[in-house]
PDB file of C-alpha atoms in Angstrom:
ATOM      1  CA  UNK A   1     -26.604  27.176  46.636  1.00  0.00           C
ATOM      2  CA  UNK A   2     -26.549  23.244  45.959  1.00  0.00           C
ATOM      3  CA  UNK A   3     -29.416  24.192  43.208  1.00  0.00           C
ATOM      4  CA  UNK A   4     -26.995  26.908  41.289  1.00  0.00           C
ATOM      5  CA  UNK A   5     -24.295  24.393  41.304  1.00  0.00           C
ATOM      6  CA  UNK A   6     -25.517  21.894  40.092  1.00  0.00           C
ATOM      7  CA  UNK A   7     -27.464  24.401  37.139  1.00  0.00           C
ATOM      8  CA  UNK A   8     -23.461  25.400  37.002  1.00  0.00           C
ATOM      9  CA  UNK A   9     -22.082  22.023  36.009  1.00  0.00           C
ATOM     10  CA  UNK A  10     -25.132  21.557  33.854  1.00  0.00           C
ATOM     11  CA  UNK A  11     -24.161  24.168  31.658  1.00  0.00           C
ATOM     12  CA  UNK A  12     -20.599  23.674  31.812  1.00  0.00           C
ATOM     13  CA  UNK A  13     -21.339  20.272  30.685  1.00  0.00           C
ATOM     14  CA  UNK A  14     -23.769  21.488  27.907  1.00  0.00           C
ATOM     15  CA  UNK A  15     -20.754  23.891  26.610  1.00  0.00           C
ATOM     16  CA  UNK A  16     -18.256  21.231  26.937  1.00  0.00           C
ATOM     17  CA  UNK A  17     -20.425  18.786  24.717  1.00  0.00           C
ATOM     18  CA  UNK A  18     -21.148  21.353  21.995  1.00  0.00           C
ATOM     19  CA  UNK A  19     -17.635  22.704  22.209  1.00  0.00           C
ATOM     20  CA  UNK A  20     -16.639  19.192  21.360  1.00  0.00           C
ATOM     21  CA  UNK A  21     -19.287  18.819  18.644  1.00  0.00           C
ATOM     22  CA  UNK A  22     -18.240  21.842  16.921  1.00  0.00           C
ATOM     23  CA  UNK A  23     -14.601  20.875  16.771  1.00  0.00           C
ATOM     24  CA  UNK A  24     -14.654  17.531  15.383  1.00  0.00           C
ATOM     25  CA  UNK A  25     -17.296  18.471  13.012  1.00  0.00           C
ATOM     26  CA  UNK A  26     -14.924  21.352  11.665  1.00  0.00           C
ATOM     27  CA  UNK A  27     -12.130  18.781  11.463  1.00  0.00           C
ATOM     28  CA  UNK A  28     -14.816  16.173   9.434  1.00  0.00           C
ATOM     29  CA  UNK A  29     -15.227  19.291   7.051  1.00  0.00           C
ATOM     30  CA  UNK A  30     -12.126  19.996   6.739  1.00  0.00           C
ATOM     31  CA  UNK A  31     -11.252  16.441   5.889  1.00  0.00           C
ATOM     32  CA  UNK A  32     -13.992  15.896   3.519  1.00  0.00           C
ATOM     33  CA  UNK A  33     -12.537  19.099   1.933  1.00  0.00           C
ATOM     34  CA  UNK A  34      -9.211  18.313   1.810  1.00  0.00           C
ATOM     35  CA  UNK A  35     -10.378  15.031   0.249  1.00  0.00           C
ATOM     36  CA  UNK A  36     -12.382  15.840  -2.602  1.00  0.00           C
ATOM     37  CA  UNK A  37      -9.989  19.129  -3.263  1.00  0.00           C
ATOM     38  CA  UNK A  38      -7.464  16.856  -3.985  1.00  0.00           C
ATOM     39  CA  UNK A  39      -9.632  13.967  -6.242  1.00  0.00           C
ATOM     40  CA  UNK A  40     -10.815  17.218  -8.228  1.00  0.00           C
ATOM     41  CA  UNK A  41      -7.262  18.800  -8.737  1.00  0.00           C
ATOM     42  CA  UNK A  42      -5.976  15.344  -9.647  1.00  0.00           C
ATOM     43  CA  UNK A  43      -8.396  14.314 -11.902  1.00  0.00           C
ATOM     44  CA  UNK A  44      -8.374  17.831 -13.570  1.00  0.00           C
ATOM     45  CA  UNK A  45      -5.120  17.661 -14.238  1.00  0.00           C
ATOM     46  CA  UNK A  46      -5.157  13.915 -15.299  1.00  0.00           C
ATOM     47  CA  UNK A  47      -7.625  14.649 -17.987  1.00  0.00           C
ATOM     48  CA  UNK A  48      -6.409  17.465 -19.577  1.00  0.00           C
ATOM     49  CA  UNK A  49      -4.227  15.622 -21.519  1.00  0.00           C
ATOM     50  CA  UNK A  50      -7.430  13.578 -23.278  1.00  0.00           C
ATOM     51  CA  UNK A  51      -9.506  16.647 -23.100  1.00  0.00           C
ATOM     52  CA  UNK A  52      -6.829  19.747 -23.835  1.00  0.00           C
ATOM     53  CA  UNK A  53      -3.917  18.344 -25.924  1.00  0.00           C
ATOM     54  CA  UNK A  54      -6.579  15.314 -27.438  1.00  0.00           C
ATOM     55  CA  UNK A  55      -3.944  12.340 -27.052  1.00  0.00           C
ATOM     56  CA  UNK A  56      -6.445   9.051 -27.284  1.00  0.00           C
ATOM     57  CA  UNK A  57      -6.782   6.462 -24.159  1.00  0.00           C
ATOM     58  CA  UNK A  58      -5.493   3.638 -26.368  1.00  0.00           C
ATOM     59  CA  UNK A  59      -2.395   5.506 -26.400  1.00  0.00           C
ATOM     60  CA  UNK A  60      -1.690   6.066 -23.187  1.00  0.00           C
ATOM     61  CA  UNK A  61      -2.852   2.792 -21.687  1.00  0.00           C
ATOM     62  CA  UNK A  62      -1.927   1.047 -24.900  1.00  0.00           C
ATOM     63  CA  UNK A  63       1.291   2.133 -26.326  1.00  0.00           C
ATOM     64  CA  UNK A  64       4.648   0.415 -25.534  1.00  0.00           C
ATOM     65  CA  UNK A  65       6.648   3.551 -26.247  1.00  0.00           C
ATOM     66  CA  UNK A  66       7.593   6.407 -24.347  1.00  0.00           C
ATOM     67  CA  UNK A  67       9.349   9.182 -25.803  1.00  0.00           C
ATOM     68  CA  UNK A  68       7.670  13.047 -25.078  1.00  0.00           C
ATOM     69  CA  UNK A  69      10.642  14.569 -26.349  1.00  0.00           C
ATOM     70  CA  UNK A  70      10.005  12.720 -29.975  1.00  0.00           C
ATOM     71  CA  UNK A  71       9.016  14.061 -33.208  1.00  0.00           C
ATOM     72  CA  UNK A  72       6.328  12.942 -33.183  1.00  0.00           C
ATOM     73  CA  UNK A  73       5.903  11.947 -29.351  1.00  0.00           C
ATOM     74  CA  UNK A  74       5.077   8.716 -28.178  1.00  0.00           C
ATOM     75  CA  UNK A  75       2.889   8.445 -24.296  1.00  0.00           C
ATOM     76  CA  UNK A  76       2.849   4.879 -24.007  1.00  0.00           C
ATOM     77  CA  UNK A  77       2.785   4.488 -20.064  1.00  0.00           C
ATOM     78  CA  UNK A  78       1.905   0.442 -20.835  1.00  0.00           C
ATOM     79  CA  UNK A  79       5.257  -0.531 -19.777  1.00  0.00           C
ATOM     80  CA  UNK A  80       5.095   1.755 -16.468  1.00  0.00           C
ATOM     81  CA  UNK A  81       1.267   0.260 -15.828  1.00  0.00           C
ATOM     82  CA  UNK A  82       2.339  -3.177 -16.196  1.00  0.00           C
ATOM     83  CA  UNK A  83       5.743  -2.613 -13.965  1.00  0.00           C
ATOM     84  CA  UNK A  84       4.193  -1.202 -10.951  1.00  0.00           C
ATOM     85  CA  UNK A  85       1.491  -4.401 -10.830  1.00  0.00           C
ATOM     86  CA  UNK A  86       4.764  -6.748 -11.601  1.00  0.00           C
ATOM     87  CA  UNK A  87       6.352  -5.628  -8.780  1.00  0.00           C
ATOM     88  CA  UNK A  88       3.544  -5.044  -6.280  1.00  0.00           C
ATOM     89  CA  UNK A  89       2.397  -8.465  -7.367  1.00  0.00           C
ATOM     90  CA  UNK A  90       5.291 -10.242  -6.934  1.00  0.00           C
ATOM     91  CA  UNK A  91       5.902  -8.023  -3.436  1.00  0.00           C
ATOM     92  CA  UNK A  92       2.920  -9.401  -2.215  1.00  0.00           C
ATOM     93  CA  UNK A  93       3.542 -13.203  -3.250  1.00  0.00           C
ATOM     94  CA  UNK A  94       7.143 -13.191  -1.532  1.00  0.00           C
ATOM     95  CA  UNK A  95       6.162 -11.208   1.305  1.00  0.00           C
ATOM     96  CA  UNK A  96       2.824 -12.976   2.234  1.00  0.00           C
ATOM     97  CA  UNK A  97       4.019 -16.449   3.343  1.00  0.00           C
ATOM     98  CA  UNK A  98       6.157 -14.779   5.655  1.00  0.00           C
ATOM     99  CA  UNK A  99       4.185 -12.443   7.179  1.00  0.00           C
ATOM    100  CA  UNK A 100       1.263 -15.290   8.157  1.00  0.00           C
ATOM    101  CA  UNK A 101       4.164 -17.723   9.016  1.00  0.00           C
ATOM    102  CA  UNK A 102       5.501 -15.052  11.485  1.00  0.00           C
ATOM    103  CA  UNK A 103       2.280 -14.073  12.800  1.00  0.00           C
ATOM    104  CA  UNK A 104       1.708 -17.444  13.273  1.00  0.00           C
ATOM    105  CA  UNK A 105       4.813 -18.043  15.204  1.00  0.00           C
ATOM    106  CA  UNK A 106       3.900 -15.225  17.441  1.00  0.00           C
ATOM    107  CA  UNK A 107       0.152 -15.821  18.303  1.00  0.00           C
ATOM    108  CA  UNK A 108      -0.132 -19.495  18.044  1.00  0.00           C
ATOM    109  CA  UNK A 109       3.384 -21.444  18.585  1.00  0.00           C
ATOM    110  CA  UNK A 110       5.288 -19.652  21.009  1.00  0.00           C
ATOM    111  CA  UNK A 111       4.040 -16.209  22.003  1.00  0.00           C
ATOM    112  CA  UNK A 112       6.484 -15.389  24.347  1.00  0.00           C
ATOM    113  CA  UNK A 113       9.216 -15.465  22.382  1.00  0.00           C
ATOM    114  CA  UNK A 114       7.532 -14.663  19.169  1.00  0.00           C
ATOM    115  CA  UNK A 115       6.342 -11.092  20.910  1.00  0.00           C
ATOM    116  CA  UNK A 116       9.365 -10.006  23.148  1.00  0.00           C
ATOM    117  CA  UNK A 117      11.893 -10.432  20.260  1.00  0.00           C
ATOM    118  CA  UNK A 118      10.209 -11.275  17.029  1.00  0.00           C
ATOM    119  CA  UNK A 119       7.720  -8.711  16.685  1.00  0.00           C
ATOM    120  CA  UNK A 120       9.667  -5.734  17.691  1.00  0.00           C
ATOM    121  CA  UNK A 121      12.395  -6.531  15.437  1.00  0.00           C
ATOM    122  CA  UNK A 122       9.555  -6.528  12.311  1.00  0.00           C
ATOM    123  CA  UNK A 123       7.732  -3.476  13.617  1.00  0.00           C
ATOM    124  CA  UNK A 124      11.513  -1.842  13.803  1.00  0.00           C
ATOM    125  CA  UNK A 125      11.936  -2.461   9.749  1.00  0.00           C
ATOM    126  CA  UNK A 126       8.572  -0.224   9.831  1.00  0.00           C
ATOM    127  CA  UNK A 127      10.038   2.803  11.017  1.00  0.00           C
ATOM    128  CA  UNK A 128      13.578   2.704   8.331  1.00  0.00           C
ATOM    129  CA  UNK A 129      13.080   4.830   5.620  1.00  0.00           C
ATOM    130  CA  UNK A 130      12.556   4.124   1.706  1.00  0.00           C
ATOM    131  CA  UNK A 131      16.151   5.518   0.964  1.00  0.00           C
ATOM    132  CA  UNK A 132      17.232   3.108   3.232  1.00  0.00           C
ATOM    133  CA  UNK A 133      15.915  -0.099   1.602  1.00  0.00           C
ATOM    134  CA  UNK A 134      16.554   1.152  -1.706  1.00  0.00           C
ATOM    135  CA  UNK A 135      20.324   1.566  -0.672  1.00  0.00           C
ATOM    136  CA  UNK A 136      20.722  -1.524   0.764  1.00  0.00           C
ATOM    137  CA  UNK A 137      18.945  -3.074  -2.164  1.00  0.00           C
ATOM    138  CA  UNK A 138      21.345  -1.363  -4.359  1.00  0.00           C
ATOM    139  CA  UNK A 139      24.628  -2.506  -2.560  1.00  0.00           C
ATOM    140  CA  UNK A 140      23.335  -6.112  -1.535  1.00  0.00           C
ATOM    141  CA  UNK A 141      20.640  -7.293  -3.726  1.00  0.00           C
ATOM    142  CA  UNK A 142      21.607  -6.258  -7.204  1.00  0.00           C
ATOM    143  CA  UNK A 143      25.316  -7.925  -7.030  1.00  0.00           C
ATOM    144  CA  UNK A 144      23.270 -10.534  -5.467  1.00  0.00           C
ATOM    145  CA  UNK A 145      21.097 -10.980  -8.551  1.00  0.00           C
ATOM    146  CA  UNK A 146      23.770  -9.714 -10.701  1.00  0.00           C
ATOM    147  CA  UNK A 147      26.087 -12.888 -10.156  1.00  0.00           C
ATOM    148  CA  UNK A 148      23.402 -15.464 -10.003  1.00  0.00           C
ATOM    149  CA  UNK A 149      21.438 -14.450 -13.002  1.00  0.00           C
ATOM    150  CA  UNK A 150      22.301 -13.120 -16.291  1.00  0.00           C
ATOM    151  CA  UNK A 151      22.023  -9.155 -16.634  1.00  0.00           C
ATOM    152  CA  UNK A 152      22.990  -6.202 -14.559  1.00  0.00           C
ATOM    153  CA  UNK A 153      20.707  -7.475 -11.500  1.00  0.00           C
ATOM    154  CA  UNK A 154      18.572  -4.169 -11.832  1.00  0.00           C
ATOM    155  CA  UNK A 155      15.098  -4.947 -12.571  1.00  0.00           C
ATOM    156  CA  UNK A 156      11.684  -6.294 -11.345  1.00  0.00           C
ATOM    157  CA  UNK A 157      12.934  -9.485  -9.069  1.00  0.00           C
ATOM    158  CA  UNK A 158      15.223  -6.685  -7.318  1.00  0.00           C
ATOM    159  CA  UNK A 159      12.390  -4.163  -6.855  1.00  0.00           C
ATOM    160  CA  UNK A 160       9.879  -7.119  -5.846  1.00  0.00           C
ATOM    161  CA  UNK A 161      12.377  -8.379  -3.364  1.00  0.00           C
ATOM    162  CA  UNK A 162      13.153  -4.602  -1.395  1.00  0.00           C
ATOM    163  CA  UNK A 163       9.725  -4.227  -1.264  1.00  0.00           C
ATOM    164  CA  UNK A 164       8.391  -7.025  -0.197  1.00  0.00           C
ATOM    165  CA  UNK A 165      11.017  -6.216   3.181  1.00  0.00           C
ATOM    166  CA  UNK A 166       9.282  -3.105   3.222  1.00  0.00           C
ATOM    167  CA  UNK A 167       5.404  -3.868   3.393  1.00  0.00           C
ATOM    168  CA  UNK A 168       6.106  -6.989   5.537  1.00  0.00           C
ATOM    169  CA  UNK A 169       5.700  -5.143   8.713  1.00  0.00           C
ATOM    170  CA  UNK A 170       2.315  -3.826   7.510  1.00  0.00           C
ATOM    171  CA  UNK A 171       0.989  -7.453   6.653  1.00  0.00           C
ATOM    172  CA  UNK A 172       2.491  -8.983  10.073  1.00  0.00           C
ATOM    173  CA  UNK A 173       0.733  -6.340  11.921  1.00  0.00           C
ATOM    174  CA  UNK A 174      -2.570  -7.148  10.448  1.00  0.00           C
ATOM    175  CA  UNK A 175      -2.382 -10.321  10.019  1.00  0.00           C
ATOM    176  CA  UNK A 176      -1.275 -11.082  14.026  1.00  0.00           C
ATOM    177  CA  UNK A 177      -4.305  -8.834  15.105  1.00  0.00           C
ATOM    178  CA  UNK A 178      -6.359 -11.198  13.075  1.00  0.00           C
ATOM    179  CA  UNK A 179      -5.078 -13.835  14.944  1.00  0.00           C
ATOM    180  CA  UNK A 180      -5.362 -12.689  18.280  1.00  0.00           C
ATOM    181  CA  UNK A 181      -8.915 -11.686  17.599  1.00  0.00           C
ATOM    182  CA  UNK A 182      -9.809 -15.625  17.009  1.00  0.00           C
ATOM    183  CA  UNK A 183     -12.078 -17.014  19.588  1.00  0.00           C
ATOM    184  CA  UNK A 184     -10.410 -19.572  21.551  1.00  0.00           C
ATOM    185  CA  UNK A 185     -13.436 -21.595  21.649  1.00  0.00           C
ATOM    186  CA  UNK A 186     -12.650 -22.638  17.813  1.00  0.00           C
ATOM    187  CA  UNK A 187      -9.432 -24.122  18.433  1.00  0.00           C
ATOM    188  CA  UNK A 188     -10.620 -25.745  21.849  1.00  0.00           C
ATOM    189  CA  UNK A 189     -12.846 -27.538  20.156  1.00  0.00           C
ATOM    190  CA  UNK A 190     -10.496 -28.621  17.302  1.00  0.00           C
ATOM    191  CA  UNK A 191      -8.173 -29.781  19.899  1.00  0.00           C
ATOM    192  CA  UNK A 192     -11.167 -31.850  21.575  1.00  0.00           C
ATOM    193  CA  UNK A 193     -12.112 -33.476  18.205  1.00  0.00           C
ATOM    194  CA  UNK A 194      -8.517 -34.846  18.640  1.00  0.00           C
ATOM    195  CA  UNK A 195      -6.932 -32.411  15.945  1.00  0.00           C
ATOM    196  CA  UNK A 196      -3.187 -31.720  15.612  1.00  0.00           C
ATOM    197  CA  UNK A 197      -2.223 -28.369  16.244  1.00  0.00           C
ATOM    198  CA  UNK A 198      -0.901 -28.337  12.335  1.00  0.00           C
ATOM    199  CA  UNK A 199      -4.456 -29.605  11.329  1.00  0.00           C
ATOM    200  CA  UNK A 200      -6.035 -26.953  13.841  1.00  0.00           C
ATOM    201  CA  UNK A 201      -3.884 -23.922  12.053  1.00  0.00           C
ATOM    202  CA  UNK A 202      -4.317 -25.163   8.630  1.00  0.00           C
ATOM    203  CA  UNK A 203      -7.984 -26.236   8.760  1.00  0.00           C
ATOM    204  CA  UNK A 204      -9.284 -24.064  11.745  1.00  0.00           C
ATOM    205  CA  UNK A 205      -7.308 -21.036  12.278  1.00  0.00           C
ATOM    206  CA  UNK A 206      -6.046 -19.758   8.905  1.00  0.00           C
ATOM    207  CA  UNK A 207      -9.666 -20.320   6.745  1.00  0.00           C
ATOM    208  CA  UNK A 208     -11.419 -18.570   9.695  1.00  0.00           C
ATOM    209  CA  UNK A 209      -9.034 -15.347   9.675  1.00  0.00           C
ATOM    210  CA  UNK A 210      -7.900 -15.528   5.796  1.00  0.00           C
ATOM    211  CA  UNK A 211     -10.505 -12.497   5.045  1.00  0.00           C
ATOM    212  CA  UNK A 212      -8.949 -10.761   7.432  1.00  0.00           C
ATOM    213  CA  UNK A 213      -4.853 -12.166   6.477  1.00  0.00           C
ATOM    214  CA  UNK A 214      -5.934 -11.163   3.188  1.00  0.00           C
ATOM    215  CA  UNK A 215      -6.858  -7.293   3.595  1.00  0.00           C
ATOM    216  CA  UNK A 216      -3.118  -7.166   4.945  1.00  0.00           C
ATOM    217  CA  UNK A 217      -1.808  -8.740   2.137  1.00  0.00           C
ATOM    218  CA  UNK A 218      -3.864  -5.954   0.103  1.00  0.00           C
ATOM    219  CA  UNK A 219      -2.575  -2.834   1.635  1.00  0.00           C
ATOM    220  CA  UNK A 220       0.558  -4.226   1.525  1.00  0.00           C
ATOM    221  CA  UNK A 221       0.161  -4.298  -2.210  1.00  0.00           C
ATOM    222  CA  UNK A 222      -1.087  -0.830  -2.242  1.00  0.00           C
ATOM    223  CA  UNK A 223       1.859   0.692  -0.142  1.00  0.00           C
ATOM    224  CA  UNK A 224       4.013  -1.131  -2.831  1.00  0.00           C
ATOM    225  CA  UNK A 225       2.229   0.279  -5.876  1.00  0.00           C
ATOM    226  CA  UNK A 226       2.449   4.254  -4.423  1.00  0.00           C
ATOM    227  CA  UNK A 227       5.825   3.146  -2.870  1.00  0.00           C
ATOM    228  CA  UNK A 228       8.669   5.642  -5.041  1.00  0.00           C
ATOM    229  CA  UNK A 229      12.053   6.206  -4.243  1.00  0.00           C
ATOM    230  CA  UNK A 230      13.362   2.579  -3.007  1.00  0.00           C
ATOM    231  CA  UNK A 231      12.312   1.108  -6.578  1.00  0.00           C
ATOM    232  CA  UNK A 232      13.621   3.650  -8.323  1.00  0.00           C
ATOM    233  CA  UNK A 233      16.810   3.057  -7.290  1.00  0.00           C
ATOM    234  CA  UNK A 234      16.667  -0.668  -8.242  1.00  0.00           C
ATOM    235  CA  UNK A 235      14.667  -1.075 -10.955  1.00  0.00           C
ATOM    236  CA  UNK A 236      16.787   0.575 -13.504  1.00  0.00           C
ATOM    237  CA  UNK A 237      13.751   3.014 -14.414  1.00  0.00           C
ATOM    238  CA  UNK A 238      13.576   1.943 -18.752  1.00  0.00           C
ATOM    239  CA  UNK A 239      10.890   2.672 -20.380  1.00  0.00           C
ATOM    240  CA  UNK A 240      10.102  -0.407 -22.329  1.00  0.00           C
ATOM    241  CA  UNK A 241       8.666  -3.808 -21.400  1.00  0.00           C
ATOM    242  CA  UNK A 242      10.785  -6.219 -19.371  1.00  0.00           C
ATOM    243  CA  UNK A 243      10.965  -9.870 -21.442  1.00  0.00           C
ATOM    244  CA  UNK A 244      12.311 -11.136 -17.699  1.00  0.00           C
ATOM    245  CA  UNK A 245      12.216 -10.308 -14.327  1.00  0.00           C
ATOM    246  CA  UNK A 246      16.011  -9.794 -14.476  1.00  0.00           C
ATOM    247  CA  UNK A 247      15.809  -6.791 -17.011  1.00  0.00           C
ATOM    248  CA  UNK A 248      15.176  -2.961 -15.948  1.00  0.00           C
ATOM    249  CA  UNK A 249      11.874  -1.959 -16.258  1.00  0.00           C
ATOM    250  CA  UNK A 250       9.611   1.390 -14.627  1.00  0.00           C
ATOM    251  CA  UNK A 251       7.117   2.101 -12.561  1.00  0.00           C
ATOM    252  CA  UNK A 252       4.287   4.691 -12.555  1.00  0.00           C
ATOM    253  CA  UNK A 253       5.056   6.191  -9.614  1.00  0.00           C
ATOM    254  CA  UNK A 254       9.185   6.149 -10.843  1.00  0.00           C
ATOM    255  CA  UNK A 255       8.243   8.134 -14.314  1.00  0.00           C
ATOM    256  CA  UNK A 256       6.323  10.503 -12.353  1.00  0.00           C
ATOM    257  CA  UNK A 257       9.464  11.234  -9.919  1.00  0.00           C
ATOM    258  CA  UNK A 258      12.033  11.447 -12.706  1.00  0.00           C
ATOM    259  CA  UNK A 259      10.411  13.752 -14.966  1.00  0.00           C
ATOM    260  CA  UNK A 260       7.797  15.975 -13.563  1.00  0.00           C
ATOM    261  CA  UNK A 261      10.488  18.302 -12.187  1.00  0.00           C
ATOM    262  CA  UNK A 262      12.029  18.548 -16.182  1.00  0.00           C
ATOM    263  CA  UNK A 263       8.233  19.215 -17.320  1.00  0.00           C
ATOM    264  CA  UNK A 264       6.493  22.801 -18.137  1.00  0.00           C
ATOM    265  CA  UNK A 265       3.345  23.130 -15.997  1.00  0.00           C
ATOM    266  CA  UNK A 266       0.309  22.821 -19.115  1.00  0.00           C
ATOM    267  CA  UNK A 267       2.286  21.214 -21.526  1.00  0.00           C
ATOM    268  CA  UNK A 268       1.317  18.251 -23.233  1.00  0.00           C
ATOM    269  CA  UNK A 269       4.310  15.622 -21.059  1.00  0.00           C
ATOM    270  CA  UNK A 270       3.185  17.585 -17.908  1.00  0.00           C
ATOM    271  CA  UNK A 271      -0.620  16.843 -18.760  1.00  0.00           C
ATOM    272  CA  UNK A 272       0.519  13.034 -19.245  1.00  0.00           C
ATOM    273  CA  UNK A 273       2.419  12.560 -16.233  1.00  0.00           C
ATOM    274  CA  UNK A 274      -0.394  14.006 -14.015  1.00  0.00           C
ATOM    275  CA  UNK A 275      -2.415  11.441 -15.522  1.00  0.00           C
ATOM    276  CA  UNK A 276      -0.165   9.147 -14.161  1.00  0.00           C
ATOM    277  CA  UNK A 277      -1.130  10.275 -11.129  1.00  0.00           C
ATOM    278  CA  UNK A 278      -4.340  10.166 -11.869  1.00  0.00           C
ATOM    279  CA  UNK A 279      -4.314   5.852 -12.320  1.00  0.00           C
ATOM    280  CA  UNK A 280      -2.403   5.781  -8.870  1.00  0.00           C
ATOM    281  CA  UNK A 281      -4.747   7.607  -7.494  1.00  0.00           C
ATOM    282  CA  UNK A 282      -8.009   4.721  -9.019  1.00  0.00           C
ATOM    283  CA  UNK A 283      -5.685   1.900  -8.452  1.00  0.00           C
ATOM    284  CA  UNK A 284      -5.499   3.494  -4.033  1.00  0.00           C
ATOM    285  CA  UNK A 285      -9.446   3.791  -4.454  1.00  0.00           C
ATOM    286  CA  UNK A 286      -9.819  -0.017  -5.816  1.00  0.00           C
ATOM    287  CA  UNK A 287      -7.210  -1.077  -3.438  1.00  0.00           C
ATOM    288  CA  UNK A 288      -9.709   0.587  -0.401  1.00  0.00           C
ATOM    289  CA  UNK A 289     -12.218  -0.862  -2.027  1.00  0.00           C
ATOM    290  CA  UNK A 290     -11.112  -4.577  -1.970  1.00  0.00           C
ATOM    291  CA  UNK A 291     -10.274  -3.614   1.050  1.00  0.00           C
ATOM    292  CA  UNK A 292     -13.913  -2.906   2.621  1.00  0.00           C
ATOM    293  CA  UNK A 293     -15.444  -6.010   0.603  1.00  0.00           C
ATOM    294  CA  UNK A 294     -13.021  -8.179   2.620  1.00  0.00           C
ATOM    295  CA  UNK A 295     -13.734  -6.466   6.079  1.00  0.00           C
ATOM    296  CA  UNK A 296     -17.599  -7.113   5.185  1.00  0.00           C
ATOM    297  CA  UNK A 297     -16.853 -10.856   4.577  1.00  0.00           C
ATOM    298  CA  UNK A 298     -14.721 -11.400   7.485  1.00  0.00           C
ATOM    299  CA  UNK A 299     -17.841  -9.755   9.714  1.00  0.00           C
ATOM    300  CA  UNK A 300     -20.302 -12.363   8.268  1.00  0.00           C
TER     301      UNK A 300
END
């Protein structure tokens, strides 16, 4: 009896292992899939309007004027290209001080205080939607920017500035898990040498973790480059080259929004826009790959 139980629970064990196997492997495929259905579709699409309607790459990624409608028709997504980095750029460079400083504050100065109110008020700006910042960037920032500076206050500074609120819970995250992660036995032996605890964070703490405070300052960038809605709404959405940070400008991802629905499926604006898509789509890939290269360095 003992000997047929225990034969019992062997094989219920065996099942429950391969049942597992099988499952998760299924979900890998399906992933994998899912994946490389979408790249192909994409990139399909995206080159359809080299290969199909024979518009040149020097166009597209070289011309400063957009006008599909034209006779003859213009593709020059330059000024949406150079937008979207503007703003993700500048995104990044407002939002980064602030979320190290705060992370900071949290793990290293006072941690009590820093996690019982600080960091559930940052990880609550996390969970407000994009039409949410965009609104409130439409009814506080541009009148802000509007009476300070010259022009209507739509533009690049107003698009930098909502979503540099929006990607700043992403970088805090990251950036206090870096923090926490930091063997105490560094900055007790800073503080032995007879270091400040300025001179500890500044020389000790922040060049040990900055591989790491820098992969959060990275996909913050890249959730501002894909990021739609809440810059369309303040960045005026022309199609022509801003000559200041104070003038409307476009994005990528806000000429994709605005006219894809007005397009025919095959024609040659559709064909255009997809490929669009198609350089958000590389810029997310080079975004994951900085990405790894700066989880491999912070390993070392």
């Amino acid at each position: 009896m003992a000997r047929s139980r225990e034969n019992r629970k062997i094989k219920q064990h065996i099942m429950e292992e391969w049942t597992g196997k099988v499952f998760t492997s299924l979900c890998i495929v399906l992933l994998v899939v899912t994946i490389f259905s979408l790249v192909y579709f994409v990139a399909t699409k995206g080159f359809s309007s080299f290969i199909k309607d024979g518009i040149s790459i020097g166009e597209i990624f070289g011309g400063t004027q957009w006008k599909p409608e034209g006779e003859p028709p213009f593709y020059g997504a330059l000024p949406f290209i150079i937008g979207s980095f503007s703003t993700s750029i500048m995104a990044a460079i407002i939002a980064a001080p602030l979320s190290i400083c705060a992370a900071l504050f949290m793990v290293e100065i006072m941690p009590k205080i820093g996690r019982k109110y600080l960091q559930p008020a940052i990880e609550l700006l996390a969970g407000i939607p994009s039409v949410v910042y965009g609104f409130v960037g439409l009814s506080v920032i541009v009148p802000f920017y509007r009476d300070i500076f010259p022009g209507q206050g739509l533009g690049i500074a107003a698009g930098a500035t909502v979503l540099s609120i929006m990607i700043l819970p992403t970088m805090t995250s990251i950036a206090t898990d870096a923090l926490a992660a930091l063997p105490p036995g560094l900055k007790e032996g800073s503080y032995a040498l007879g270091a400040t605890r300025w001179q500890t964070l500044a020389r000790i703490v922040i060049p040990t973790t900055l591989p790491s405070l820098m992969t959060g300052v990275v996909l913050g960038m890249a959730r501002a480059f894909g990021e739609a809605l809440a810059v369309q709404m303040v960045i005026g959405n022309a199609p022509h080259i801003p000559r200041s940070l104070f003038e409307s400008a476009s994005t990528l991802t806000s000429a994709i929004t605005l006219s894809m629905g007005n397009t025919v499926m095959g024609s040659p604006q559709n064909n255009v826009l997809w490929t669009l898509a198609l350089i958000l789509m590389l810029m997310t890939f080079v975004f994951v790959f900085i990405v790894r290269c700066l989880e491999r360095r912070a390993n070392r």
